[in-house]
XYZ file of C-alpha atoms in Angstrom:
243
model
C -15.203 -19.489 67.124
C -12.679 -17.661 64.754
C -9.393 -18.948 65.420
C -6.099 -17.233 64.676
C -4.947 -19.524 61.917
C -8.455 -18.717 59.971
C -7.656 -14.755 60.124
C -3.889 -15.189 58.821
C -5.580 -17.471 56.216
C -7.973 -14.919 55.147
C -5.290 -12.336 55.191
C -3.442 -13.988 53.173
C -6.049 -14.770 50.462
C -6.860 -10.925 50.913
C -3.166 -10.375 49.878
C -3.173 -12.269 46.919
C -6.065 -10.247 45.792
C -4.473 -6.992 45.996
C -1.698 -8.383 44.097
C -3.642 -9.940 41.643
C -5.452 -7.277 41.234
C -2.158 -4.821 40.947
C -0.837 -7.299 38.609
C -3.491 -6.855 35.728
C -2.077 -5.971 32.561
C -3.101 -2.037 31.826
C -2.921 -1.804 28.020
C -3.288 2.465 28.348
C -0.477 2.398 30.042
C 1.981 2.217 26.894
C 0.485 5.124 25.607
C 0.770 4.005 22.303
C -1.892 6.411 20.505
C -0.371 9.135 22.345
C 3.031 8.616 20.886
C 2.035 8.050 17.546
C -0.210 11.017 17.003
C 2.147 13.548 19.099
C 5.452 12.511 18.054
C 6.712 13.425 14.383
C 9.236 10.284 14.433
C 6.461 7.776 13.725
C 4.999 10.198 10.933
C 5.207 10.012 7.060
C 5.193 6.774 5.056
C 8.583 5.551 5.940
C 7.051 4.453 9.267
C 3.963 3.526 8.469
C 4.310 0.051 8.588
C 6.166 0.396 12.046
C 3.106 2.185 13.331
C 1.188 -0.787 11.936
C 3.229 -3.329 13.706
C 3.076 -1.365 16.851
C -0.726 -1.599 17.202
C -0.780 -5.569 15.960
C 1.481 -5.862 19.019
C -0.662 -3.567 21.174
C -4.118 -5.498 19.689
C -2.163 -9.200 20.732
C -1.548 -7.697 24.090
C -5.279 -7.070 24.466
C -5.806 -10.742 23.471
C -3.282 -12.069 26.288
C -5.415 -9.692 28.556
C -8.697 -10.797 27.894
C -7.819 -14.692 28.532
C -6.240 -13.472 32.222
C -2.730 -13.756 30.693
C -1.598 -10.637 32.671
C 2.317 -11.514 33.006
C 2.731 -11.952 29.563
C 0.547 -9.007 28.110
C 2.704 -6.818 30.763
C 5.738 -8.497 29.246
C 4.561 -7.784 25.688
C 3.473 -4.234 26.764
C 7.158 -3.332 28.070
C 8.282 -4.348 24.362
C 5.877 -2.078 22.766
C 7.610 0.632 25.120
C 11.169 -0.028 24.494
C 9.966 0.030 20.655
C 8.473 3.331 21.135
C 11.300 4.760 22.834
C 13.701 3.816 20.044
C 14.225 4.746 16.726
C 11.350 4.105 14.233
C 12.353 1.802 11.240
C 12.976 5.237 8.866
C 15.894 5.807 11.194
C 17.387 2.301 11.323
C 19.802 2.980 8.579
C 21.798 5.968 10.442
C 24.063 5.248 13.228
C 24.628 8.801 14.208
C 22.692 9.698 16.838
C 23.108 12.965 17.125
C 22.387 13.445 13.395
C 19.185 11.724 13.946
C 18.528 13.929 16.700
C 18.662 16.680 14.738
C 16.246 15.765 11.915
C 13.939 14.920 14.717
C 14.356 18.190 15.483
C 13.905 19.361 12.103
C 10.684 17.723 11.401
C 7.104 18.521 12.372
C 6.464 19.772 15.987
C 4.609 18.058 17.945
C 1.014 18.147 18.726
C -2.097 17.135 20.773
C -4.596 14.496 19.578
C -6.953 15.765 17.320
C -4.886 18.951 16.052
C -3.878 19.249 12.552
C -0.467 16.919 11.778
C -1.227 16.774 8.146
C 0.545 18.563 5.568
C -2.297 19.868 3.502
C -2.054 23.444 4.200
C 1.278 23.769 2.303
C 1.504 25.099 -1.074
C 3.450 22.159 -2.679
C 0.964 19.467 -0.870
C -0.115 17.047 -3.911
C -4.081 16.872 -4.727
C -5.736 13.736 -3.270
C -6.780 11.074 -5.390
C -9.750 8.590 -5.493
C -9.068 5.318 -4.444
C -9.765 4.141 -8.162
C -7.496 6.573 -9.505
C -4.386 5.037 -7.930
C -2.124 2.829 -9.952
C -1.286 0.444 -9.203
C -4.227 -0.239 -6.966
C -4.090 -0.510 -3.197
C -3.608 -3.962 -1.707
C -5.925 -4.828 1.353
C -2.478 -5.121 3.760
C -1.876 -1.019 2.916
C -5.648 -0.056 3.858
C -5.546 -2.201 7.130
C -3.891 0.161 9.621
C -4.122 3.118 7.301
C -4.695 6.777 9.524
C -7.973 8.346 8.268
C -8.366 12.114 8.393
C -11.362 14.389 8.124
C -11.518 16.967 5.326
C -10.026 19.174 7.399
C -6.705 17.500 8.204
C -7.293 16.032 11.492
C -6.896 12.386 12.552
C -10.488 10.530 13.200
C -8.990 7.079 13.647
C -7.860 4.075 11.498
C -9.036 1.544 8.954
C -9.474 -1.920 10.613
C -11.073 -3.774 8.232
C -12.847 -4.010 4.561
C -15.825 -5.087 3.639
C -16.209 -6.247 -0.330
C -18.577 -8.257 -2.217
C -21.811 -6.364 -1.491
C -24.671 -7.085 -4.073
C -25.072 -3.415 -5.005
C -21.378 -2.824 -4.880
C -21.190 -0.590 -1.881
C -18.275 -1.710 -0.458
C -16.738 0.064 3.024
C -14.172 0.846 5.196
C -14.310 -0.159 9.015
C -12.637 3.045 10.728
C -11.702 2.833 14.558
C -12.364 6.078 16.004
C -12.096 5.388 20.034
C -9.157 5.815 22.142
C -7.126 2.894 21.208
C -8.286 2.588 17.573
C -9.331 -0.949 17.816
C -12.405 -2.317 16.040
C -15.553 -2.261 18.123
C -18.497 -0.173 19.327
C -16.594 3.153 18.695
C -16.208 2.223 15.032
C -17.857 3.964 12.012
C -18.712 2.368 8.289
C -17.203 4.154 5.564
C -18.324 4.139 1.902
C -15.236 3.319 -0.199
C -15.797 5.372 -3.016
C -16.236 8.397 -0.708
C -12.735 8.131 0.502
C -10.068 10.184 -0.979
C -6.188 8.871 -0.750
C -2.774 11.321 -0.672
C -0.672 10.029 -2.955
C 2.119 8.784 -0.719
C -0.645 6.323 -0.062
C 0.144 7.391 3.835
C -3.329 8.836 4.808
C -7.423 8.233 3.707
C -9.372 11.656 3.747
C -13.006 11.510 4.469
C -15.311 14.194 2.444
C -16.718 15.689 6.018
C -14.732 17.668 8.924
C -13.928 16.820 12.121
C -16.692 18.535 13.680
C -19.416 16.746 11.600
C -17.727 13.557 12.333
C -19.526 13.687 15.499
C -22.594 13.542 13.853
C -21.637 10.104 11.875
C -23.687 7.143 13.765
C -21.701 4.244 14.895
C -21.236 0.964 13.834
C -24.629 -0.459 15.295
C -23.070 -3.898 15.624
C -19.922 -6.451 15.416
C -21.700 -9.292 13.559
C -22.166 -6.520 10.547
C -26.290 -7.468 10.534
C -26.125 -3.997 9.413
C -24.891 -4.687 5.816
C -28.640 -6.159 5.614
C -30.094 -2.822 7.063
C -30.581 -1.079 3.714
C -32.414 1.890 5.440
C -29.272 2.874 7.953
C -26.920 2.156 5.296
C -28.186 4.756 2.807
C -28.487 7.280 5.771
C -25.148 6.352 6.714
C -23.919 7.072 3.215
C -25.490 10.025 2.591
C -23.112 11.497 5.142
C -20.185 11.004 3.134
C -21.587 11.929 -0.122
C -19.005 14.324 -1.712
C -20.067 17.989 -1.828
């Protein structure tokens, strides 16, 4: 026979389960990538490190969530939201809020995800450079976290890893192209020799359009076994050959 005490205990356990489910940290709620791609305050080289730092904090929140530390994860997300709402690094030197608002209003308009956010169409846009044309050369910390654009100037992802030292000299950038821009199942592998760089070093450009990007195969495994698959690499690399 089920006693009233047993029913009460079961009900309490159920409520605890509901509370735990409600307390689960939701990384998407911070809407970091939406803010980065749609808000002109975050564009440009002056704030590139600020954006990288925000993404690093987001990655740390994901790590906390994976260990079940949902309260700590949520506290970190709260900090991310505050940083998104506050002024980026390039604006911190000016205490005149009204003047800062004017500068923000005068900058590029907000765009939807995937829209053309760059300046390649402007008459005074400087030519893109090959990576080996840069002087001084790029450091790995400048490459990791850098945004990647298609040839038609649309954001397609960001660099999350670099692979150097292959026997055949074909080095790669692992570009995360999923919603969170985190390395994983939505990453693509781009030959570094095919990448062009803006002269302010803020963006990397691929020799393919965003539409063609849909035909690029995803990185087949996260253990980098694809490095030993010559057939896959050859077919993948051919998609990025400059025309």
